[in-house]
CSV table of C-alpha atoms and ligand atoms in Angstrom, one decimal:
chain,number,residue,atom,x,y,z
B,6,UNK,CA,61.2,-33.7,-14.3
B,7,UNK,CA,59.8,-36.7,-12.6
B,8,UNK,CA,56.6,-37.5,-10.7
B,9,UNK,CA,57.9,-38.4,-7.3
B,10,UNK,CA,57.2,-36.0,-4.6
B,11,UNK,CA,55.8,-35.1,-1.1
B,12,UNK,CA,52.3,-34.2,-0.7
B,13,UNK,CA,52.3,-33.1,2.6
B,14,UNK,CA,54.6,-35.5,4.7
B,15,UNK,CA,53.9,-38.5,2.4
B,16,UNK,CA,55.9,-39.5,-0.6
B,17,UNK,CA,54.0,-40.0,-3.8
B,18,UNK,CA,54.6,-41.6,-7.2
B,19,UNK,CA,52.1,-39.8,-9.5
B,20,UNK,CA,48.9,-40.1,-7.6
B,21,UNK,CA,49.9,-43.1,-5.4
B,22,UNK,CA,51.5,-43.2,-2.1
B,23,UNK,CA,54.6,-45.2,-1.9
B,24,UNK,CA,53.9,-46.3,1.8
B,25,UNK,CA,50.6,-47.9,0.1
B,26,UNK,CA,52.5,-49.8,-2.3
B,27,UNK,CA,55.3,-51.0,0.3
B,28,UNK,CA,52.3,-52.4,2.1
B,29,UNK,CA,50.9,-53.9,-0.6
B,30,UNK,CA,53.5,-55.6,-2.4
B,31,UNK,CA,56.5,-55.5,0.3
B,32,UNK,CA,60.0,-54.3,0.2
B,33,UNK,CA,62.4,-53.9,-1.4
B,34,UNK,CA,60.2,-52.5,-4.2
B,35,UNK,CA,61.1,-51.0,-7.5
B,36,UNK,CA,58.5,-48.3,-8.2
B,37,UNK,CA,58.3,-46.6,-11.7
B,38,UNK,CA,56.3,-43.6,-13.1
B,39,UNK,CA,54.9,-44.3,-16.3
B,40,UNK,CA,54.3,-40.6,-17.0
B,41,UNK,CA,57.8,-39.9,-16.0
B,42,UNK,CA,59.2,-42.4,-18.9
B,43,UNK,CA,56.9,-41.0,-21.5
B,44,UNK,CA,57.8,-37.5,-20.7
B,45,UNK,CA,61.4,-38.0,-21.2
B,46,UNK,CA,60.7,-39.9,-24.7
B,47,UNK,CA,58.6,-37.2,-25.7
B,48,UNK,CA,61.1,-34.7,-24.5
B,49,UNK,CA,64.0,-36.3,-26.6
B,50,UNK,CA,61.7,-36.7,-29.6
B,51,UNK,CA,60.5,-33.3,-29.8
B,52,UNK,CA,64.1,-31.9,-29.4
B,53,UNK,CA,65.1,-33.9,-32.4
B,54,UNK,CA,61.7,-33.6,-34.4
B,55,UNK,CA,63.4,-31.8,-37.3
B,56,UNK,CA,65.4,-34.8,-38.1
B,57,UNK,CA,62.7,-37.4,-37.0
B,58,UNK,CA,65.4,-39.8,-35.6
B,59,UNK,CA,64.7,-43.4,-34.6
B,60,UNK,CA,64.8,-43.5,-30.8
B,61,UNK,CA,65.9,-47.0,-29.7
B,62,UNK,CA,65.5,-47.4,-26.1
B,63,UNK,CA,68.5,-49.2,-24.4
B,64,UNK,CA,67.0,-52.3,-23.1
B,65,UNK,CA,70.1,-53.0,-20.7
B,66,UNK,CA,69.0,-49.9,-18.5
B,67,UNK,CA,65.7,-51.5,-17.6
B,68,UNK,CA,64.5,-54.7,-19.3
B,69,UNK,CA,61.1,-55.0,-17.6
B,70,UNK,CA,58.7,-56.3,-20.4
B,71,UNK,CA,56.0,-53.9,-19.3
B,72,UNK,CA,58.2,-51.0,-19.8
B,73,UNK,CA,59.7,-52.2,-23.1
B,74,UNK,CA,56.0,-52.5,-24.3
B,75,UNK,CA,55.2,-49.0,-22.8
B,76,UNK,CA,58.3,-47.2,-25.0
B,77,UNK,CA,57.6,-49.4,-28.0
B,78,UNK,CA,54.0,-48.7,-28.2
B,79,UNK,CA,55.1,-45.1,-28.2
B,80,UNK,CA,57.0,-45.5,-31.2
B,81,UNK,CA,60.5,-46.2,-29.7
B,82,UNK,CA,62.6,-48.9,-31.2
B,83,UNK,CA,65.1,-51.0,-29.1
B,84,UNK,CA,69.1,-51.2,-28.6
B,85,UNK,CA,69.8,-54.6,-27.5
B,86,UNK,CA,73.0,-56.2,-26.7
B,87,UNK,CA,72.3,-60.1,-26.0
B,88,UNK,CA,70.0,-62.9,-27.4
B,89,UNK,CA,68.1,-62.5,-23.9
B,90,UNK,CA,67.3,-59.0,-24.8
B,91,UNK,CA,66.4,-60.0,-28.1
B,92,UNK,CA,64.0,-62.6,-26.6
B,93,UNK,CA,62.3,-59.8,-24.5
B,94,UNK,CA,61.8,-57.8,-27.8
B,95,UNK,CA,60.2,-60.4,-29.2
B,96,UNK,CA,57.8,-61.1,-26.3
B,97,UNK,CA,56.6,-57.4,-26.5
B,98,UNK,CA,56.3,-57.8,-30.5
B,99,UNK,CA,58.8,-54.9,-31.0
B,100,UNK,CA,58.9,-54.1,-34.4
B,101,UNK,CA,62.2,-55.6,-35.8
B,102,UNK,CA,62.7,-52.8,-38.4
B,103,UNK,CA,63.4,-50.6,-35.2
B,104,UNK,CA,65.8,-53.0,-33.5
B,105,UNK,CA,69.6,-52.3,-33.4
B,106,UNK,CA,72.0,-54.8,-31.8
B,107,UNK,CA,75.4,-53.8,-30.3
B,108,UNK,CA,77.7,-55.9,-28.3
B,109,UNK,CA,81.5,-56.9,-28.7
B,110,UNK,CA,80.7,-60.7,-28.3
B,111,UNK,CA,77.6,-61.7,-30.2
B,112,UNK,CA,77.4,-65.5,-30.3
B,113,UNK,CA,76.5,-67.4,-33.9
B,114,UNK,CA,73.6,-68.3,-32.5
B,115,UNK,CA,72.5,-64.8,-31.2
B,116,UNK,CA,73.3,-63.5,-34.7
B,117,UNK,CA,71.3,-66.0,-36.4
B,118,UNK,CA,68.2,-65.5,-34.2
B,119,UNK,CA,68.6,-61.6,-34.8
B,120,UNK,CA,68.7,-62.3,-38.5
B,121,UNK,CA,65.7,-64.4,-38.4
B,122,UNK,CA,63.8,-61.9,-36.4
B,123,UNK,CA,64.9,-59.2,-39.1
B,124,UNK,CA,66.4,-56.4,-37.0
B,125,UNK,CA,67.5,-53.2,-38.5
B,126,UNK,CA,71.3,-53.1,-38.0
B,127,UNK,CA,74.0,-55.2,-36.1
B,128,UNK,CA,76.5,-52.5,-34.7
B,129,UNK,CA,79.5,-54.5,-35.5
B,130,UNK,CA,82.5,-54.2,-33.2
B,131,UNK,CA,85.2,-56.2,-35.2
B,132,UNK,CA,86.3,-57.5,-38.4
B,133,UNK,CA,85.9,-61.0,-37.2
B,134,UNK,CA,82.4,-60.5,-36.0
B,135,UNK,CA,81.6,-59.1,-39.5
B,136,UNK,CA,82.8,-62.4,-40.9
B,137,UNK,CA,80.7,-64.3,-38.8
B,138,UNK,CA,77.6,-62.2,-39.6
B,139,UNK,CA,78.3,-62.6,-43.4
B,140,UNK,CA,78.7,-66.4,-42.8
B,141,UNK,CA,75.5,-66.8,-40.9
B,142,UNK,CA,73.5,-64.5,-43.4
B,143,UNK,CA,74.7,-66.7,-46.3
B,144,UNK,CA,73.8,-69.8,-44.5
B,145,UNK,CA,70.2,-68.2,-43.8
B,146,UNK,CA,70.1,-66.8,-47.4
B,147,UNK,CA,69.1,-63.5,-45.7
B,148,UNK,CA,70.6,-59.9,-46.6
B,149,UNK,CA,71.6,-58.0,-43.5
B,150,UNK,CA,72.5,-54.4,-42.8
B,151,UNK,CA,75.2,-53.2,-40.4
B,152,UNK,CA,76.6,-50.2,-38.7
B,153,UNK,CA,80.4,-50.1,-37.9
B,154,UNK,CA,80.9,-49.1,-34.3
B,155,UNK,CA,83.9,-46.7,-34.3
B,156,UNK,CA,85.9,-45.8,-31.6
B,157,UNK,CA,86.3,-42.0,-31.6
B,158,UNK,CA,89.0,-41.9,-28.9
B,159,UNK,CA,87.2,-39.3,-26.9
B,160,UNK,CA,87.2,-39.1,-23.1
B,161,UNK,CA,83.7,-38.5,-21.9
B,162,UNK,CA,84.7,-37.4,-18.4
B,163,UNK,CA,82.6,-39.9,-16.6
B,164,UNK,CA,83.3,-43.0,-14.4
B,165,UNK,CA,86.1,-45.0,-15.9
B,166,UNK,CA,83.9,-48.2,-15.9
B,167,UNK,CA,81.1,-46.5,-18.0
B,168,UNK,CA,83.5,-44.8,-20.6
B,169,UNK,CA,83.7,-46.7,-23.8
B,170,UNK,CA,84.9,-44.6,-26.6
B,171,UNK,CA,88.5,-44.2,-25.6
B,172,UNK,CA,91.3,-46.0,-27.3
B,173,UNK,CA,92.0,-48.3,-24.6
B,174,UNK,CA,88.3,-49.6,-24.5
B,175,UNK,CA,87.2,-53.0,-25.9
B,176,UNK,CA,84.3,-51.3,-27.9
B,177,UNK,CA,84.2,-50.6,-31.5
B,178,UNK,CA,87.2,-50.3,-34.2
B,179,UNK,CA,89.5,-47.6,-34.8
B,180,UNK,CA,89.1,-45.5,-38.1
B,181,UNK,CA,91.6,-47.4,-40.2
B,182,UNK,CA,89.8,-50.8,-39.3
B,183,UNK,CA,86.5,-49.1,-39.9
B,184,UNK,CA,87.8,-47.8,-43.4
B,185,UNK,CA,88.8,-51.4,-44.3
B,186,UNK,CA,85.5,-52.6,-43.4
B,187,UNK,CA,83.9,-50.1,-45.7
B,188,UNK,CA,86.5,-50.8,-48.7
B,189,UNK,CA,86.0,-54.7,-48.3
B,190,UNK,CA,82.3,-54.7,-48.2
B,191,UNK,CA,82.0,-56.5,-51.4
B,192,UNK,CA,84.0,-59.5,-49.6
B,193,UNK,CA,81.4,-59.8,-46.9
B,194,UNK,CA,78.5,-61.7,-48.8
B,195,UNK,CA,75.1,-60.6,-48.1
B,196,UNK,CA,76.2,-57.8,-45.9
B,197,UNK,CA,75.5,-54.0,-46.6
B,198,UNK,CA,77.7,-51.6,-44.5
B,199,UNK,CA,75.3,-48.9,-44.4
B,200,UNK,CA,76.3,-46.6,-41.3
B,201,UNK,CA,78.4,-45.5,-38.4
B,202,UNK,CA,77.7,-46.1,-34.9
B,203,UNK,CA,79.3,-44.2,-31.8
B,204,UNK,CA,78.7,-44.6,-28.0
B,205,UNK,CA,81.5,-43.1,-26.0
B,206,UNK,CA,80.0,-43.7,-22.7
B,207,UNK,CA,77.1,-43.2,-20.1
B,208,UNK,CA,76.2,-40.6,-17.6
B,209,UNK,CA,77.6,-37.7,-19.6
B,210,UNK,CA,76.7,-34.3,-18.3
B,211,UNK,CA,78.7,-32.0,-20.8
B,212,UNK,CA,78.1,-31.4,-24.4
B,213,UNK,CA,81.6,-31.0,-25.6
B,214,UNK,CA,82.5,-35.0,-25.5
B,215,UNK,CA,79.2,-35.6,-27.7
B,216,UNK,CA,80.3,-32.9,-30.0
B,217,UNK,CA,84.1,-34.0,-30.3
B,218,UNK,CA,83.0,-37.6,-31.0
B,219,UNK,CA,80.2,-36.5,-33.3
B,220,UNK,CA,82.9,-34.1,-35.3
B,221,UNK,CA,85.1,-37.0,-35.6
B,222,UNK,CA,82.5,-39.5,-36.7
B,223,UNK,CA,81.3,-36.8,-39.4
B,224,UNK,CA,84.9,-36.2,-40.5
B,225,UNK,CA,85.3,-39.8,-41.1
B,226,UNK,CA,82.0,-40.0,-43.0
B,227,UNK,CA,83.4,-37.1,-45.2
B,228,UNK,CA,86.5,-39.1,-45.7
B,229,UNK,CA,84.6,-42.2,-46.9
B,230,UNK,CA,82.7,-39.9,-49.2
B,231,UNK,CA,85.9,-38.7,-50.8
B,232,UNK,CA,86.8,-42.1,-51.6
B,233,UNK,CA,83.3,-42.9,-53.1
B,234,UNK,CA,81.7,-44.5,-50.2
B,235,UNK,CA,78.1,-43.1,-49.0
B,236,UNK,CA,77.2,-43.5,-45.4
B,237,UNK,CA,73.3,-43.4,-45.0
B,238,UNK,CA,73.1,-43.9,-41.3
B,239,UNK,CA,74.5,-42.2,-38.2
B,240,UNK,CA,73.8,-43.9,-35.0
B,241,UNK,CA,75.1,-41.6,-32.0
B,242,UNK,CA,74.4,-43.7,-29.1
B,243,UNK,CA,73.0,-43.1,-25.7
B,244,UNK,CA,74.9,-41.5,-22.6
B,245,UNK,CA,72.9,-38.7,-21.8
B,246,UNK,CA,73.4,-37.8,-18.3
B,247,UNK,CA,70.7,-37.1,-15.5
B,248,UNK,CA,70.7,-35.5,-12.3
B,249,UNK,CA,71.5,-38.0,-9.3
B,250,UNK,CA,72.7,-35.0,-7.0
B,251,UNK,CA,73.9,-31.8,-8.1
B,252,UNK,CA,74.9,-32.4,-11.7
B,253,UNK,CA,73.6,-30.0,-14.4
B,254,UNK,CA,73.2,-32.4,-17.3
B,255,UNK,CA,71.9,-31.1,-20.7
B,256,UNK,CA,68.2,-31.1,-21.3
B,257,UNK,CA,67.2,-32.9,-24.4
B,258,UNK,CA,66.7,-29.6,-26.0
B,259,UNK,CA,70.1,-28.4,-25.2
B,260,UNK,CA,71.8,-31.6,-26.4
B,261,UNK,CA,69.9,-31.5,-29.6
B,262,UNK,CA,70.9,-27.9,-29.9
B,263,UNK,CA,74.4,-29.0,-30.0
B,264,UNK,CA,74.0,-31.8,-32.2
B,265,UNK,CA,71.6,-30.7,-34.8
B,266,UNK,CA,73.5,-28.0,-36.6
B,267,UNK,CA,76.3,-30.4,-37.0
B,268,UNK,CA,73.9,-32.7,-39.0
B,269,UNK,CA,72.1,-30.0,-41.1
B,270,UNK,CA,72.2,-30.5,-44.6
B,271,UNK,CA,73.4,-34.2,-44.5
B,272,UNK,CA,71.3,-36.9,-45.8
B,273,UNK,CA,71.7,-39.3,-42.8
B,274,UNK,CA,69.1,-41.3,-41.0
B,275,UNK,CA,69.8,-40.5,-37.5
B,276,UNK,CA,69.4,-43.2,-34.6
B,277,UNK,CA,69.7,-42.4,-30.7
B,278,UNK,CA,70.1,-45.2,-28.0
B,279,UNK,CA,69.0,-43.5,-24.9
B,280,UNK,CA,68.4,-45.7,-21.9
B,281,UNK,CA,69.3,-43.8,-18.6
B,282,UNK,CA,67.8,-40.6,-19.9
B,283,UNK,CA,64.5,-42.1,-20.3
B,284,UNK,CA,64.1,-44.4,-17.1
B,285,UNK,CA,66.8,-43.1,-14.7
B,286,UNK,CA,64.6,-40.6,-12.8
B,287,UNK,CA,61.4,-42.6,-13.7
B,288,UNK,CA,62.1,-45.3,-10.8
B,289,UNK,CA,62.8,-45.4,-7.2
B,290,UNK,CA,63.6,-48.4,-4.8
B,291,UNK,CA,61.7,-48.6,-1.8
B,292,UNK,CA,63.3,-50.2,1.2
B,293,UNK,CA,62.2,-50.7,5.0
B,294,UNK,CA,64.5,-49.8,7.8
B,295,UNK,CA,65.2,-53.2,9.7
B,296,UNK,CA,67.6,-51.8,12.6
B,297,UNK,CA,69.4,-48.6,13.3
B,298,UNK,CA,72.8,-49.0,14.8
B,299,UNK,CA,75.0,-46.3,16.5
B,300,UNK,CA,78.6,-46.4,16.6
B,301,UNK,CA,81.0,-43.8,17.8
B,302,UNK,CA,81.8,-43.0,14.5
B,303,UNK,CA,78.4,-42.9,12.7
B,304,UNK,CA,74.9,-44.3,12.5
B,305,UNK,CA,74.2,-47.4,10.3
B,306,UNK,CA,70.5,-47.3,9.0
B,307,UNK,CA,70.1,-51.1,8.0
B,308,UNK,CA,67.6,-51.8,5.5
B,309,UNK,CA,66.0,-54.7,3.6
B,310,UNK,CA,67.5,-53.7,0.2
B,311,UNK,CA,71.1,-54.3,-0.6
B,312,UNK,CA,73.8,-54.2,-3.2
B,313,UNK,CA,72.3,-57.2,-4.8
B,314,UNK,CA,69.3,-54.8,-5.5
B,315,UNK,CA,71.0,-51.8,-6.5
B,316,UNK,CA,74.5,-52.1,-7.4
B,317,UNK,CA,75.5,-48.9,-8.5
B,318,UNK,CA,76.4,-47.4,-5.1
B,319,UNK,CA,79.0,-50.4,-4.6
B,320,UNK,CA,80.1,-50.7,-8.0
B,321,UNK,CA,80.7,-47.2,-9.2
B,322,UNK,CA,80.6,-45.2,-5.8
B,323,UNK,CA,77.5,-43.9,-7.3
B,324,UNK,CA,75.4,-41.1,-5.4
B,325,UNK,CA,71.8,-41.7,-5.0
B,326,UNK,CA,69.5,-39.5,-2.8
B,327,UNK,CA,67.7,-41.1,0.0
B,328,UNK,CA,64.4,-39.9,1.3
B,329,UNK,CA,62.1,-41.0,4.0
B,330,UNK,CA,58.7,-42.2,2.6
B,331,UNK,CA,57.0,-40.3,5.4
B,332,UNK,CA,58.8,-36.9,6.0
B,333,UNK,CA,60.2,-36.8,9.4
B,334,UNK,CA,58.3,-34.7,12.0
B,335,UNK,CA,60.2,-31.5,12.9
B,336,UNK,CA,61.2,-33.1,16.4
B,337,UNK,CA,63.0,-35.9,14.6
B,338,UNK,CA,64.9,-33.6,12.3
B,339,UNK,CA,66.8,-32.2,15.2
B,340,UNK,CA,68.6,-35.5,15.4
B,341,UNK,CA,70.4,-35.4,12.0
B,342,UNK,CA,73.3,-37.4,12.3
B,343,UNK,CA,76.1,-38.8,10.0
B,344,UNK,CA,74.7,-42.1,8.6
B,345,UNK,CA,75.2,-44.8,6.2
B,346,UNK,CA,72.2,-46.8,4.4
B,347,UNK,CA,73.3,-50.4,4.4
B,348,UNK,CA,71.8,-53.6,3.4
B,349,UNK,CA,72.1,-57.0,4.8
B,350,UNK,CA,74.7,-58.6,2.4
B,351,UNK,CA,77.8,-59.6,4.1
B,352,UNK,CA,80.3,-57.4,2.5
B,353,UNK,CA,81.5,-54.1,3.7
B,354,UNK,CA,80.8,-52.7,0.1
B,355,UNK,CA,77.1,-53.1,0.6
B,356,UNK,CA,75.9,-49.7,1.0
B,357,UNK,CA,73.2,-47.4,-0.8
B,358,UNK,CA,74.4,-44.1,0.8
B,359,UNK,CA,77.4,-43.1,2.8
B,360,UNK,CA,78.2,-40.3,5.2
B,361,UNK,CA,74.8,-38.7,4.8
B,362,UNK,CA,73.1,-36.2,7.3
B,363,UNK,CA,70.2,-38.1,8.1
B,364,UNK,CA,67.1,-37.8,10.3
B,365,UNK,CA,66.5,-40.5,13.0
B,366,UNK,CA,65.0,-43.5,11.4
B,367,UNK,CA,63.1,-46.0,13.5
B,368,UNK,CA,62.6,-49.8,12.8
B,369,UNK,CA,59.9,-50.4,10.1
B,370,UNK,CA,60.3,-46.8,8.9
B,371,UNK,CA,60.4,-46.7,4.8
B,372,UNK,CA,62.6,-45.0,2.6
B,373,UNK,CA,63.5,-44.6,-1.1
B,374,UNK,CA,66.2,-44.4,-3.1
B,375,UNK,CA,66.0,-42.0,-6.0
B,376,UNK,CA,67.1,-42.3,-9.5
B,377,UNK,CA,67.0,-46.2,-9.4
B,378,UNK,CA,65.0,-46.6,-12.6
B,379,UNK,CA,67.9,-47.3,-14.9
B,380,UNK,CA,70.6,-49.9,-14.1
B,381,UNK,CA,68.8,-50.7,-11.0
B,382,UNK,CA,66.7,-53.8,-11.3
B,383,UNK,CA,68.5,-54.8,-14.5
B,384,UNK,CA,71.9,-55.2,-12.7
B,385,UNK,CA,70.3,-56.8,-9.4
B,386,UNK,CA,71.5,-60.4,-8.5
B,387,UNK,CA,70.6,-63.2,-6.3
B,388,UNK,CA,73.8,-62.9,-4.4
B,389,UNK,CA,73.4,-64.0,-0.7
B,390,UNK,CA,70.8,-66.0,-2.1
B,391,UNK,CA,68.4,-63.0,-2.0
B,392,UNK,CA,65.3,-63.1,-4.0
B,393,UNK,CA,65.2,-60.3,-6.3
B,394,UNK,CA,62.9,-57.4,-5.7
B,395,UNK,CA,59.3,-56.8,-7.1
B,396,UNK,CA,58.6,-54.0,-9.5
B,397,UNK,CA,55.4,-51.8,-9.6
B,398,UNK,CA,54.4,-49.5,-12.6
B,399,UNK,CA,52.4,-46.3,-11.5
B,400,UNK,CA,50.0,-44.4,-13.7
B,401,UNK,CA,47.9,-42.0,-12.1
B,402,UNK,CA,46.2,-43.2,-9.3
B,403,UNK,CA,46.8,-46.9,-10.4
B,404,UNK,CA,49.6,-49.3,-10.0
B,405,UNK,CA,50.5,-52.5,-11.2
B,406,UNK,CA,53.0,-55.3,-10.3
B,407,UNK,CA,55.1,-55.7,-13.4
B,408,UNK,CA,57.4,-58.3,-11.8
B,409,UNK,CA,56.6,-60.4,-8.7
B,410,UNK,CA,59.0,-60.7,-6.1
B,411,UNK,CA,60.9,-63.9,-6.6
B,412,UNK,CA,60.2,-67.0,-4.2
B,413,UNK,CA,62.9,-69.1,-2.6
B,414,UNK,CA,62.2,-72.0,-5.1
B,415,UNK,CA,63.1,-69.3,-8.0
B,416,UNK,CA,66.6,-69.5,-6.4
B,417,UNK,CA,66.7,-73.2,-6.8
B,418,UNK,CA,65.2,-73.7,-10.1
B,419,UNK,CA,68.3,-74.9,-12.3
B,420,UNK,CA,70.2,-76.7,-9.4
B,421,UNK,CA,70.6,-80.1,-8.8
B,422,UNK,CA,71.7,-81.9,-5.6
B,423,UNK,CA,74.2,-84.7,-6.8
B,424,UNK,CA,76.5,-86.9,-4.9
B,425,UNK,CA,79.7,-87.9,-6.6
M,526,LLP,N1,74.2,-47.7,-26.7
M,526,LLP,C1,75.2,-48.6,-25.9
M,526,LLP,C2,76.0,-49.2,-27.2
M,526,LLP,C3,75.6,-48.9,-24.6
M,526,LLP,O1,76.5,-49.5,-24.5
M,526,LLP,C4,74.8,-48.1,-23.7
M,526,LLP,C5,75.0,-48.2,-22.3
M,526,LLP,C6,73.8,-47.2,-24.2
M,526,LLP,C7,73.2,-47.2,-25.6
M,526,LLP,C8,72.8,-46.5,-23.3
M,526,LLP,O2,73.5,-45.5,-22.3
M,526,LLP,P1,72.6,-44.6,-21.6
M,526,LLP,O3,71.9,-43.7,-22.2
M,526,LLP,O4,72.1,-45.4,-20.6
M,526,LLP,O5,73.6,-44.0,-20.9
M,526,LLP,N2,75.6,-49.5,-15.5
M,526,LLP,C9,76.2,-48.3,-15.8
M,526,LLP,C10,75.9,-48.0,-17.1
M,526,LLP,C11,76.4,-48.8,-18.3
M,526,LLP,C12,76.1,-48.2,-19.5
M,526,LLP,C13,76.4,-49.2,-20.6
M,526,LLP,N3,76.2,-49.0,-21.8
M,526,LLP,C14,75.5,-47.4,-14.7
M,526,LLP,O6,75.0,-47.8,-13.7
M,526,LLP,O7,76.0,-46.2,-14.4
């Protein structure tokens, strides 16, 4: 479900015309629907209600402060992966007791800051890291809790760049190492090893990889129990896929129906770390057509948004639907032609859509790239010295700017001209 649709010929986000937003705030523009975000959060909460899990929104998917405030005000915790994400969490006064921190490369400073803030768990990804966490905890005279991120070696059947739970990936530790960590807990002073964390990848559309990974984690928890170690927390990560094209991902309910029976009767505190599921289809990227260029091979629709604004198509070959903001009149529809929607960046890989049958766009027409709420703005860059886009949050008939478009001075802020 999402709140983007045509009313007549006009494309709306909730009760607001996207063409009005583009006029008011300019393009490229990220537009988010508050209702869609909350609807997805609620669906997940309801589906898992019997276990009342802690749902930690994955900040990397969209780290805008207003969105973090929105989800945390509605009970979500946060899944963070850097000092910068911790800083954002602090800015919105996120409850530290609902923050979990993963990453294979946490620095001493980041660890210290997170301990001082009093986060719930570090998701530990190596023995060395655990040693550093223990060191820092002793220096600060604070006790810390950790979950061990295990690598269950399950293939989630998604893009290889977003596969994280196979044996050849850098994430987590193998089960033997995890066992050693639990057995040696007393050697890691001020650290309490309380749980298991798994996250096998992202945009996973089938239940089977989740189930297989969970079974492996539960088997490991049972093994630990046999040797006298009690695991209290299980974090099953994120990864739930959404519809970009014709996928048939699981609904929250279907996902829960697969997961919950496996957890029944176990006294485990459950944590989820969804990102894409919450915000993916809650955002679009609006762009303006600058030029239309016909070649003997195909048509290029050149727009004012590029791979620096939305990297997913270039980076993963990801498919995002593209729609005109004003539905084309039937006359124009007759001119469907194979087209690429491309940006102004000086790279052939700078495309938002490829080989699509598209109506005839004219200069100044607006279009929207769908499913851009997750890993859209958060992965954007200043490549080609482009200013990053503005972001707008819509609620009913209201819209609020939640990030201003960058200005040229933003590009130069940290630079110096030196002559050597
Ligand atoms: N937990 C951990 C430890 C993660 O590494 C991730 C995502 C999540 C949770 C949230 O996963 P989600 O529910 O959003 O699938 N840039 C890529 C996706 C990278 C995902 C990285 N980790 C993309 O645009 O597809």
